[in-house]
């Protein structure tokens, strides 16, 4: 941030105050993250998630009374456990002060558990292990702890110092103890904020609403946000006309550790981007322009690097160059929020085929609109997939009126979207064909020749010879020509096929003159499996 913009920040009062902890809940898919938060917040968030799987970062502030009778506030971030949403989990860990790593007492450590643990380590934040689902018949707390130890996560009493609380989000067992542990860990971290500073923090998520425009969920890490200010995140900025808390209630101001929503951005702010607050529009525009210039410079460097890599590739010998892709499937991706878009792209990047490739021609957040359909109409190969979005009224009418069917599908579950695209991709794989030898025979006699047709005699050594088959004419193991079986006889009777071990007479149409001792291979063309 430039010196000229520094003076436009809201001044500090110099007052350092205690702030609530920001807690990220992480772990493998379906290990009880959302159920835990659901119990704490006493709301039904789980039912709102398609398939019961969290697909966004949920940011919520809860208030509870500790066992000593004191009231505390805790901000929770719920991150998806599905493999597709690595980026969202990464942002959640970066924004938090404390992490809760949930591990099912039934399943133990799973792939996303390990990934979440590594993200926590990279973020260098303290964490607590919550062993969930202890009310289930197959729950085994000791087995879960053993599984943790096998993956170098050592909890208290099992060779380490990581706090561990076995819980049941279904019954509420040990939830108060978990909340007390969160407060104990955060007390040791001595979390403070300057309430007199302008608000700063991180963009948790952003989305586009056709009626309200661009909105973003912000997590305030320091300072106070008030109406009348301007928030800036990268090249995006917005006037703070009103502030919505996590429940959608309008408030006049917000302090550190609070998740808020701001509407009216000039463009979609990237999730994970740091934000700052300034006093006027001019300062906001200047900061955004500086960020935009920096982004352009980064892109210029990227283009330069790609050009250099391409130049180096051109110098490779033909055999060192990668074989060109045969077919591409152009695709347009629309999603409700940035995190969803990242997740979809991440999953789709894993289904590439060596003969076909996905070509993302357009991507964005918000409902499928008129411009999207126009692009699809310009090229019937384009497939539009939407995640947690629908086609707006104009787009839906255009789809209905389209002279040829358009490839437009929307999904609520990410793996259903991925399966749909994968099926479409595989359908475009060019079919490959191979020759299959169905029979081999040795030529024992020559009877007649008339132009390109020869009558020969022989014996089938393997397989079957069939009338109408194409044949390869082999001499000393080398192919010398091709032909076609026009007629077959066995024991002077015309037949459609001759099996292994039987002698035959054959009329062959071929440009090559067959000799005694040659071999005939009967072949057919089949699709390569």
Coordinates of C-alpha atoms in Angstrom, one line a residue:
X1 CA 0.0 0.0 0.0
X2 CA 1.4 3.4 -1.0
X3 CA 2.2 6.2 1.5
X4 CA -0.5 8.4 -0.1
X5 CA -3.1 5.8 0.6
X6 CA -1.9 5.2 4.1
X7 CA -3.2 8.6 5.3
X8 CA -6.7 7.8 4.0
X9 CA -7.0 4.8 6.3
X10 CA -9.2 5.2 9.3
X11 CA -6.9 6.3 12.1
X12 CA -6.0 4.1 15.1
X13 CA -7.0 4.9 18.6
X14 CA -4.2 2.8 19.9
X15 CA -6.6 0.7 21.9
X16 CA -5.7 -3.0 21.9
X17 CA -8.7 -5.2 22.8
X18 CA -9.2 -8.9 23.2
X19 CA -11.0 -10.4 20.2
X20 CA -12.9 -13.7 19.7
X21 CA -11.0 -16.6 18.2
X22 CA -11.6 -17.6 14.6
X23 CA -11.8 -21.4 14.4
X24 CA -11.7 -23.4 11.2
X25 CA -13.2 -26.9 11.3
X26 CA -11.4 -29.2 8.9
X27 CA -11.4 -32.9 8.1
X28 CA -12.4 -35.7 5.8
X29 CA -15.7 -35.7 3.9
X30 CA -18.7 -36.8 6.1
X31 CA -16.7 -36.9 9.4
X32 CA -19.1 -34.6 11.1
X33 CA -17.8 -31.0 10.6
X34 CA -21.1 -29.5 9.6
X35 CA -23.0 -31.6 12.2
X36 CA -20.7 -30.2 14.9
X37 CA -21.3 -26.6 13.9
X38 CA -25.0 -27.3 13.4
X39 CA -25.2 -28.4 17.1
X40 CA -23.3 -25.4 18.3
X41 CA -25.3 -22.9 16.3
X42 CA -28.6 -24.7 16.8
X43 CA -29.5 -24.2 13.1
X44 CA -30.1 -26.7 10.3
X45 CA -27.2 -25.9 7.9
X46 CA -26.5 -29.5 7.1
X47 CA -29.9 -29.9 5.4
X48 CA -29.3 -27.0 3.2
X49 CA -26.1 -28.5 1.7
X50 CA -26.8 -30.7 -1.4
X51 CA -26.2 -34.3 -0.6
X52 CA -25.3 -33.3 3.0
X53 CA -21.9 -32.3 1.9
X54 CA -20.5 -28.8 2.7
X55 CA -19.5 -27.1 -0.6
X56 CA -18.7 -23.6 0.6
X57 CA -16.9 -21.9 3.5
X58 CA -19.6 -21.1 6.0
X59 CA -18.6 -18.3 8.3
X60 CA -20.6 -18.0 11.5
X61 CA -20.3 -16.5 15.0
X62 CA -21.6 -18.4 17.9
X63 CA -22.0 -17.3 21.6
X64 CA -21.8 -19.7 24.4
X65 CA -21.5 -19.8 28.2
X66 CA -18.4 -21.6 29.5
X67 CA -18.5 -23.9 32.5
X68 CA -17.2 -21.0 34.6
X69 CA -20.3 -19.0 33.7
X70 CA -18.6 -16.5 31.4
X71 CA -20.1 -15.6 28.0
X72 CA -17.8 -16.0 25.0
X73 CA -18.0 -15.5 21.2
X74 CA -16.3 -17.8 18.7
X75 CA -16.2 -17.4 14.9
X76 CA -16.4 -20.7 13.1
X77 CA -15.4 -21.5 9.5
X78 CA -16.8 -24.7 8.1
X79 CA -14.8 -26.0 5.2
X80 CA -15.8 -28.8 2.8
X81 CA -14.1 -32.2 3.1
X82 CA -14.6 -33.2 -0.5
X83 CA -11.3 -33.5 -2.4
X84 CA -12.4 -30.9 -4.9
X85 CA -12.3 -28.1 -2.5
X86 CA -8.6 -27.9 -1.6
X87 CA -8.5 -24.2 -2.2
X88 CA -11.4 -23.4 0.1
X89 CA -9.8 -25.4 2.9
X90 CA -6.5 -23.6 2.3
X91 CA -8.1 -20.2 2.7
X92 CA -10.0 -21.4 5.8
X93 CA -6.7 -22.4 7.5
X94 CA -5.0 -19.2 6.5
X95 CA -7.9 -17.1 8.0
X96 CA -8.1 -18.9 11.3
X97 CA -6.5 -18.6 14.7
X98 CA -7.3 -22.2 15.9
X99 CA -8.2 -25.3 13.9
X100 CA -10.4 -28.2 14.9
X101 CA -9.4 -31.4 13.0
X102 CA -12.3 -33.7 13.1
X103 CA -11.7 -37.5 12.8
X104 CA -14.5 -40.0 12.8
X105 CA -14.3 -42.6 15.6
X106 CA -15.6 -45.1 13.0
X107 CA -13.2 -44.4 10.2
X108 CA -10.0 -42.9 11.7
X109 CA -7.7 -40.9 9.5
X110 CA -8.7 -40.5 5.8
X111 CA -7.0 -38.8 2.8
X112 CA -8.6 -35.3 3.4
X113 CA -7.7 -35.7 7.1
X114 CA -4.0 -35.8 6.2
X115 CA -4.4 -33.0 3.7
X116 CA -6.2 -30.8 6.3
X117 CA -3.4 -31.6 8.8
X118 CA -0.7 -30.5 6.4
X119 CA -2.6 -27.2 5.7
X120 CA -2.8 -26.6 9.5
X121 CA 0.9 -27.2 9.7
X122 CA 1.6 -24.8 6.9
X123 CA -0.6 -22.1 8.5
X124 CA 1.3 -22.6 11.8
X125 CA -1.9 -22.3 13.9
X126 CA -2.6 -24.4 17.1
X127 CA -5.2 -27.1 16.7
X128 CA -7.4 -29.5 18.6
X129 CA -8.5 -33.0 17.5
X130 CA -12.2 -33.7 17.8
X131 CA -12.9 -37.4 17.6
X132 CA -16.5 -37.4 16.3
X133 CA -19.4 -39.9 16.1
X134 CA -18.6 -41.5 19.5
X135 CA -22.3 -42.4 19.8
X136 CA -22.1 -44.8 16.8
X137 CA -22.1 -48.6 17.4
X138 CA -18.8 -49.0 15.6
X139 CA -17.1 -46.1 17.3
X140 CA -13.6 -46.9 18.6
X141 CA -11.8 -43.9 20.2
X142 CA -8.6 -45.8 20.8
X143 CA -8.5 -47.0 17.3
X144 CA -9.0 -43.5 16.0
X145 CA -6.1 -42.3 18.2
X146 CA -3.9 -45.1 16.9
X147 CA -4.8 -44.1 13.3
X148 CA -3.8 -40.5 14.2
X149 CA -0.4 -41.7 15.6
X150 CA 0.3 -43.7 12.5
X151 CA 0.0 -40.5 10.5
X152 CA 2.2 -38.6 12.9
X153 CA -0.6 -36.7 14.7
X154 CA 0.2 -37.4 18.3
X155 CA -2.6 -36.4 20.8
X156 CA -2.3 -36.0 24.5
X157 CA -1.9 -39.3 26.3
X158 CA -0.7 -41.0 23.1
X159 CA 2.8 -39.6 22.8
X160 CA 2.0 -36.0 22.0
X161 CA 0.7 -32.7 23.2
X162 CA -2.2 -32.1 20.8
X163 CA -5.5 -31.6 22.8
X164 CA -8.0 -34.2 21.9
X165 CA -11.8 -34.2 22.8
X166 CA -14.0 -37.2 21.9
X167 CA -17.5 -35.8 21.0
X168 CA -20.9 -36.6 19.6
X169 CA -22.5 -33.8 17.6
X170 CA -25.7 -35.9 17.5
X171 CA -26.2 -36.0 21.3
X172 CA -24.0 -33.0 22.3
X173 CA -21.7 -35.2 24.5
X174 CA -18.5 -33.3 25.4
X175 CA -19.4 -30.3 23.1
X176 CA -19.0 -27.9 26.1
X177 CA -15.6 -29.4 26.9
X178 CA -14.6 -28.8 23.2
X179 CA -15.7 -25.2 23.4
X180 CA -13.8 -24.7 26.7
X181 CA -10.7 -26.2 25.0
X182 CA -11.0 -23.7 22.1
X183 CA -11.1 -20.8 24.6
X184 CA -8.1 -22.2 26.5
X185 CA -6.0 -22.5 23.3
X186 CA -7.1 -19.0 22.2
X187 CA -6.2 -17.6 25.6
X188 CA -2.7 -18.9 25.2
X189 CA -2.5 -17.3 21.8
X190 CA -3.4 -13.9 23.3
X191 CA -5.6 -12.7 20.5
X192 CA -5.8 -8.9 20.3
X193 CA -7.1 -6.3 17.9
X194 CA -7.0 -2.5 17.6
X195 CA -10.6 -1.4 17.5
X196 CA -9.6 2.1 16.4
X197 CA -7.9 0.9 13.2
X198 CA -9.7 0.6 9.9
X199 CA -10.8 -2.9 9.2
X200 CA -8.6 -5.3 7.4
X201 CA -8.8 -9.0 6.8
X202 CA -9.5 -11.6 4.2
X203 CA -12.1 -12.3 1.5
X204 CA -13.6 -15.6 2.4
X205 CA -16.0 -16.0 -0.6
X206 CA -17.5 -13.9 -3.4
X207 CA -20.6 -14.3 -5.5
X208 CA -22.8 -12.6 -8.1
X209 CA -26.5 -12.0 -7.7
X210 CA -28.4 -10.8 -10.8
X211 CA -30.5 -8.5 -8.6
X212 CA -28.0 -7.3 -6.0
X213 CA -24.8 -7.5 -7.9
X214 CA -21.4 -8.7 -6.6
X215 CA -21.2 -9.6 -3.0
X216 CA -18.3 -10.8 -0.8
X217 CA -18.0 -12.4 2.6
X218 CA -15.2 -10.8 4.5
X219 CA -13.6 -11.9 7.8
X220 CA -12.3 -9.0 9.7
X221 CA -8.9 -9.8 11.3
X222 CA -8.2 -6.3 12.8
X223 CA -9.9 -3.0 13.3
X224 CA -13.5 -1.9 12.8
X225 CA -15.6 -1.7 9.7
X226 CA -18.3 1.1 9.6
X227 CA -20.8 2.2 7.0
X228 CA -19.5 5.1 4.9
X229 CA -16.1 3.6 4.4
X230 CA -14.7 1.8 1.3
X231 CA -13.3 -1.7 1.2
X232 CA -10.5 -2.6 -1.3
X233 CA -9.4 -6.2 -2.2
X234 CA -6.9 -6.3 -5.0
X235 CA -8.4 -4.5 -8.0
X236 CA -11.9 -4.8 -6.5
X237 CA -13.5 -2.2 -4.2
X238 CA -17.0 -1.4 -2.8
X239 CA -18.6 1.3 -0.8
X240 CA -19.8 0.2 2.6
X241 CA -23.4 1.3 2.3
X242 CA -24.6 -1.3 4.7
X243 CA -23.1 -4.3 6.5
X244 CA -24.7 -7.7 6.9
X245 CA -23.7 -10.0 9.7
X246 CA -23.5 -13.8 9.2
X247 CA -27.2 -14.2 9.7
X248 CA -28.1 -11.6 7.1
X249 CA -29.0 -8.9 9.6
X250 CA -28.0 -5.3 8.8
X251 CA -25.6 -3.7 11.3
X252 CA -23.9 -0.3 11.5
X253 CA -20.4 -1.6 12.3
X254 CA -18.4 -4.8 12.7
X255 CA -15.3 -5.5 14.7
X256 CA -12.4 -8.0 14.6
X257 CA -13.2 -11.7 14.1
X258 CA -16.7 -11.0 12.7
X259 CA -17.7 -12.4 9.3
X260 CA -19.7 -9.9 7.3
X261 CA -21.1 -9.5 3.8
X262 CA -20.6 -6.4 1.7
X263 CA -22.6 -5.8 -1.6
X264 CA -21.8 -3.5 -4.5
X265 CA -18.3 -4.4 -5.6
X266 CA -17.0 -3.0 -9.0
X267 CA -15.8 -6.5 -9.8
X268 CA -15.6 -9.9 -8.2
X269 CA -12.9 -9.9 -5.5
X270 CA -10.8 -13.1 -5.5
X271 CA -11.4 -15.4 -2.5
X272 CA -8.4 -15.4 -0.3
X273 CA -7.4 -11.8 -1.2
X274 CA -6.6 -9.5 1.7
X275 CA -8.8 -6.4 2.1
X276 CA -8.2 -3.0 3.6
X277 CA -10.5 -0.1 4.4
X278 CA -10.2 3.5 3.2
X279 CA -12.2 6.7 3.9
X280 CA -13.2 7.7 0.3
X281 CA -13.8 6.5 -3.2
X282 CA -10.8 8.3 -4.7
X283 CA -8.4 6.4 -2.4
X284 CA -10.2 3.1 -3.1
X285 CA -9.9 3.6 -6.9
X286 CA -6.2 4.4 -6.6
X287 CA -5.5 1.3 -4.5
X288 CA -7.5 -0.8 -6.9
X289 CA -5.7 0.6 -9.9
X290 CA -2.3 0.0 -8.3
X291 CA -3.3 -3.6 -7.7
X292 CA -4.5 -3.9 -11.3
X293 CA -1.2 -2.6 -12.7
X294 CA 0.7 -5.2 -10.6
X295 CA -1.6 -7.9 -11.9
X296 CA -1.0 -6.9 -15.5
X297 CA 2.8 -7.0 -14.8
X298 CA 2.5 -10.5 -13.4
X299 CA 0.5 -11.6 -16.5
X300 CA 3.1 -10.0 -18.8
X301 CA 5.8 -12.0 -17.0
X302 CA 3.7 -15.2 -17.3
X303 CA 3.2 -14.7 -21.0
X304 CA 6.9 -14.1 -21.4
X305 CA 7.7 -17.3 -19.6
X306 CA 5.2 -19.2 -21.7
X307 CA 6.7 -17.8 -24.9
X308 CA 10.2 -18.8 -23.8
X309 CA 9.0 -22.3 -23.0
X310 CA 7.3 -22.6 -26.4
X311 CA 10.5 -21.4 -28.1
X312 CA 12.4 -24.1 -26.2
X313 CA 9.9 -26.7 -27.2
X314 CA 10.2 -25.8 -30.8
X315 CA 13.8 -26.7 -30.7
X316 CA 13.1 -30.2 -29.6
X317 CA 13.6 -33.1 -32.0
X318 CA 10.3 -34.4 -33.4
X319 CA 10.5 -37.6 -31.3
X320 CA 11.0 -35.4 -28.2
X321 CA 7.9 -33.4 -28.8
X322 CA 4.6 -34.3 -27.1
X323 CA 2.0 -35.8 -29.5
X324 CA -0.7 -33.3 -30.4
X325 CA -4.2 -33.7 -28.8
X326 CA -6.6 -35.2 -31.2
X327 CA -9.9 -33.7 -30.1
X328 CA -11.0 -31.0 -27.7
X329 CA -14.3 -30.6 -25.8
X330 CA -15.0 -26.9 -25.3
X331 CA -16.7 -26.2 -22.0
X332 CA -18.2 -23.2 -20.2
X333 CA -18.3 -23.4 -16.4
X334 CA -20.7 -21.3 -14.3
X335 CA -20.8 -21.5 -10.5
X336 CA -22.5 -19.6 -7.6
X337 CA -19.3 -18.5 -5.9
X338 CA -15.5 -18.4 -6.5
X339 CA -14.8 -21.4 -4.2
X340 CA -17.3 -23.6 -6.2
X341 CA -15.7 -22.5 -9.4
X342 CA -12.2 -23.5 -8.1
X343 CA -13.5 -26.8 -6.9
X344 CA -15.2 -27.6 -10.3
X345 CA -12.0 -26.7 -12.2
X346 CA -9.8 -28.7 -9.8
X347 CA -11.9 -31.8 -10.3
X348 CA -12.2 -31.4 -14.1
X349 CA -8.5 -31.0 -14.4
X350 CA -8.1 -34.6 -13.2
X351 CA -10.2 -36.3 -16.0
X352 CA -8.1 -35.3 -19.0
X353 CA -7.5 -38.1 -21.6
X354 CA -4.5 -38.6 -23.8
X355 CA -6.6 -38.4 -26.9
X356 CA -9.0 -35.6 -25.9
X357 CA -8.8 -32.5 -23.7
X358 CA -11.1 -30.2 -22.0
X359 CA -10.9 -26.6 -23.3
X360 CA -12.4 -24.1 -20.9
X361 CA -13.6 -21.4 -23.2
X362 CA -15.4 -19.4 -20.5
X363 CA -15.9 -19.4 -16.8
X364 CA -17.6 -17.2 -14.3
X365 CA -19.9 -16.9 -11.3
X366 CA -23.6 -16.3 -11.4
X367 CA -26.6 -17.8 -13.2
X368 CA -26.3 -18.9 -16.8
X369 CA -27.3 -15.8 -18.8
X370 CA -28.1 -14.6 -22.3
X371 CA -24.4 -14.1 -23.3
X372 CA -23.5 -17.6 -22.2
X373 CA -26.2 -19.1 -24.5
X374 CA -25.2 -16.9 -27.4
X375 CA -21.6 -18.3 -27.1
X376 CA -23.0 -21.8 -27.0
X377 CA -25.1 -21.1 -30.1
X378 CA -22.0 -19.9 -32.0
X379 CA -20.4 -23.3 -31.6
X380 CA -22.7 -26.3 -31.0
X381 CA -19.7 -28.3 -29.6
X382 CA -19.7 -26.1 -26.5
X383 CA -21.0 -27.7 -23.3
X384 CA -22.3 -25.4 -20.5
X385 CA -22.2 -26.8 -17.0
X386 CA -23.5 -24.9 -14.0
X387 CA -22.8 -25.7 -10.3
X388 CA -25.4 -24.4 -7.8
X389 CA -26.8 -22.0 -10.4
X390 CA -29.7 -22.0 -12.9
X391 CA -30.4 -20.5 -16.3
X392 CA -32.0 -17.1 -15.9
X393 CA -35.3 -16.4 -17.6
X394 CA -33.8 -15.0 -20.8
X395 CA -31.3 -17.8 -21.0
X396 CA -34.0 -20.5 -20.3
X397 CA -36.2 -19.0 -23.1
X398 CA -33.3 -19.1 -25.5
X399 CA -32.5 -22.7 -24.7
X400 CA -36.2 -23.6 -25.3
X401 CA -36.2 -21.8 -28.7
X402 CA -32.8 -23.0 -29.9
X403 CA -33.2 -24.6 -33.4
X404 CA -30.8 -27.3 -32.3
X405 CA -30.5 -28.8 -28.8
X406 CA -27.9 -27.0 -26.7
X407 CA -25.6 -28.8 -24.2
X408 CA -26.7 -27.1 -21.0
X409 CA -26.8 -28.9 -17.6
X410 CA -26.8 -27.7 -14.0
X411 CA -25.9 -29.6 -10.9
X412 CA -26.1 -29.4 -7.1
X413 CA -23.6 -32.2 -6.4
X414 CA -20.0 -31.7 -7.7
X415 CA -19.3 -35.3 -8.5
X416 CA -22.4 -35.6 -10.6
X417 CA -21.2 -32.6 -12.7
X418 CA -17.8 -34.2 -13.0
X419 CA -19.3 -37.6 -14.1
X420 CA -21.4 -35.8 -16.7
X421 CA -18.4 -34.1 -18.2
X422 CA -16.3 -37.2 -18.0
X423 CA -18.9 -39.2 -19.9
X424 CA -19.1 -36.4 -22.6
X425 CA -15.3 -36.4 -22.9
X426 CA -15.0 -40.1 -23.3
X427 CA -17.7 -40.1 -25.9
X428 CA -15.4 -37.8 -28.0
X429 CA -12.4 -40.1 -27.8
X430 CA -11.6 -41.1 -31.4
X431 CA -12.3 -44.8 -31.9
X432 CA -9.2 -46.9 -32.6
X433 CA -9.3 -50.0 -34.7
X434 CA -6.9 -53.0 -34.8
X435 CA -6.7 -56.0 -37.0
X436 CA -7.5 -59.3 -35.4
X437 CA -6.2 -62.6 -36.9
X438 CA -9.0 -65.1 -37.0
X439 CA -7.2 -68.0 -38.7
X440 CA -3.9 -69.1 -40.3
X441 CA -3.4 -71.5 -43.1
X442 CA -0.5 -72.9 -45.2
X443 CA -0.7 -73.1 -49.0
X444 CA 0.0 -76.6 -50.2
X445 CA -1.0 -76.4 -53.9
X446 CA -1.7 -74.0 -56.8
X447 CA -4.6 -74.9 -59.2
X448 CA -5.4 -72.0 -61.4
X449 CA -4.8 -68.3 -62.0
X450 CA -7.0 -65.8 -63.9
X451 CA -5.8 -62.2 -63.8
X452 CA -6.1 -61.2 -60.0
X453 CA -7.9 -64.4 -59.0
X454 CA -6.1 -67.6 -58.0
X455 CA -7.3 -71.0 -56.9
X456 CA -5.1 -72.5 -54.2
X457 CA -5.2 -75.4 -51.8
X458 CA -4.1 -75.6 -48.2
X459 CA -4.7 -76.6 -44.6
X460 CA -5.9 -74.5 -41.7
X461 CA -3.3 -74.4 -39.0
X462 CA -5.1 -72.3 -36.4
X463 CA -8.5 -70.6 -36.0
X464 CA -11.1 -70.4 -38.8
X465 CA -11.1 -69.2 -42.4
X466 CA -14.4 -67.6 -43.6
X467 CA -15.5 -66.7 -47.1
X468 CA -15.4 -63.0 -47.5
X469 CA -12.5 -62.5 -45.1
X470 CA -9.6 -60.1 -45.8
X471 CA -6.3 -62.0 -45.8
X472 CA -2.6 -61.1 -45.4
X473 CA -0.3 -63.1 -47.7
X474 CA 2.8 -64.0 -45.7
X475 CA 6.1 -65.3 -47.1
X476 CA 8.9 -66.2 -44.6
X477 CA 7.1 -64.3 -41.8
X478 CA 6.9 -61.1 -43.8
X479 CA 3.7 -59.7 -45.3
X480 CA 4.0 -59.4 -49.1
X481 CA 0.4 -58.5 -50.0
X482 CA -3.3 -58.4 -49.2
X483 CA -6.2 -60.2 -50.7
X484 CA -9.8 -61.4 -50.1
X485 CA -11.3 -64.9 -49.9
X486 CA -13.9 -65.1 -52.6
X487 CA -14.9 -68.8 -52.3
X488 CA -14.1 -71.7 -50.0
X489 CA -14.5 -75.5 -50.6
X490 CA -13.9 -78.4 -48.4
X491 CA -14.0 -82.0 -49.8
X492 CA -15.2 -80.4 -53.1
X493 CA -18.2 -78.9 -51.4
X494 CA -18.7 -75.1 -51.3
X495 CA -18.7 -73.9 -47.6
X496 CA -18.8 -70.6 -45.7
X497 CA -15.9 -71.5 -43.4
X498 CA -13.1 -74.1 -42.7
X499 CA -11.9 -74.9 -39.2
X500 CA -8.5 -75.8 -37.8
X501 CA -7.0 -79.1 -39.1
X502 CA -9.1 -79.3 -42.3
X503 CA -7.9 -78.9 -45.9
X504 CA -9.6 -76.6 -48.3
X505 CA -9.7 -75.2 -51.8
X506 CA -9.8 -71.4 -52.0
X507 CA -10.4 -68.7 -54.6
X508 CA -8.4 -65.6 -53.6
X509 CA -8.5 -62.2 -55.1
X510 CA -5.0 -60.6 -54.8
X511 CA -2.5 -58.5 -56.8
X512 CA 0.3 -60.8 -55.5
X513 CA 0.9 -64.2 -57.0
X514 CA 0.7 -66.8 -54.2
X515 CA 3.3 -69.6 -54.0
X516 CA 3.4 -73.0 -52.4
X517 CA 4.7 -72.6 -48.8
X518 CA 3.2 -69.2 -48.4
X519 CA 0.8 -68.7 -45.5
X520 CA -2.6 -66.9 -45.4
X521 CA -3.7 -65.0 -42.4
X522 CA -7.5 -64.3 -42.2
X523 CA -8.1 -60.9 -40.5
X524 CA -10.9 -58.7 -39.4
X525 CA -11.0 -55.1 -38.2
X526 CA -12.3 -54.6 -34.6
X527 CA -12.6 -51.6 -32.3
X528 CA -9.6 -51.4 -29.9
X529 CA -10.8 -52.0 -26.3

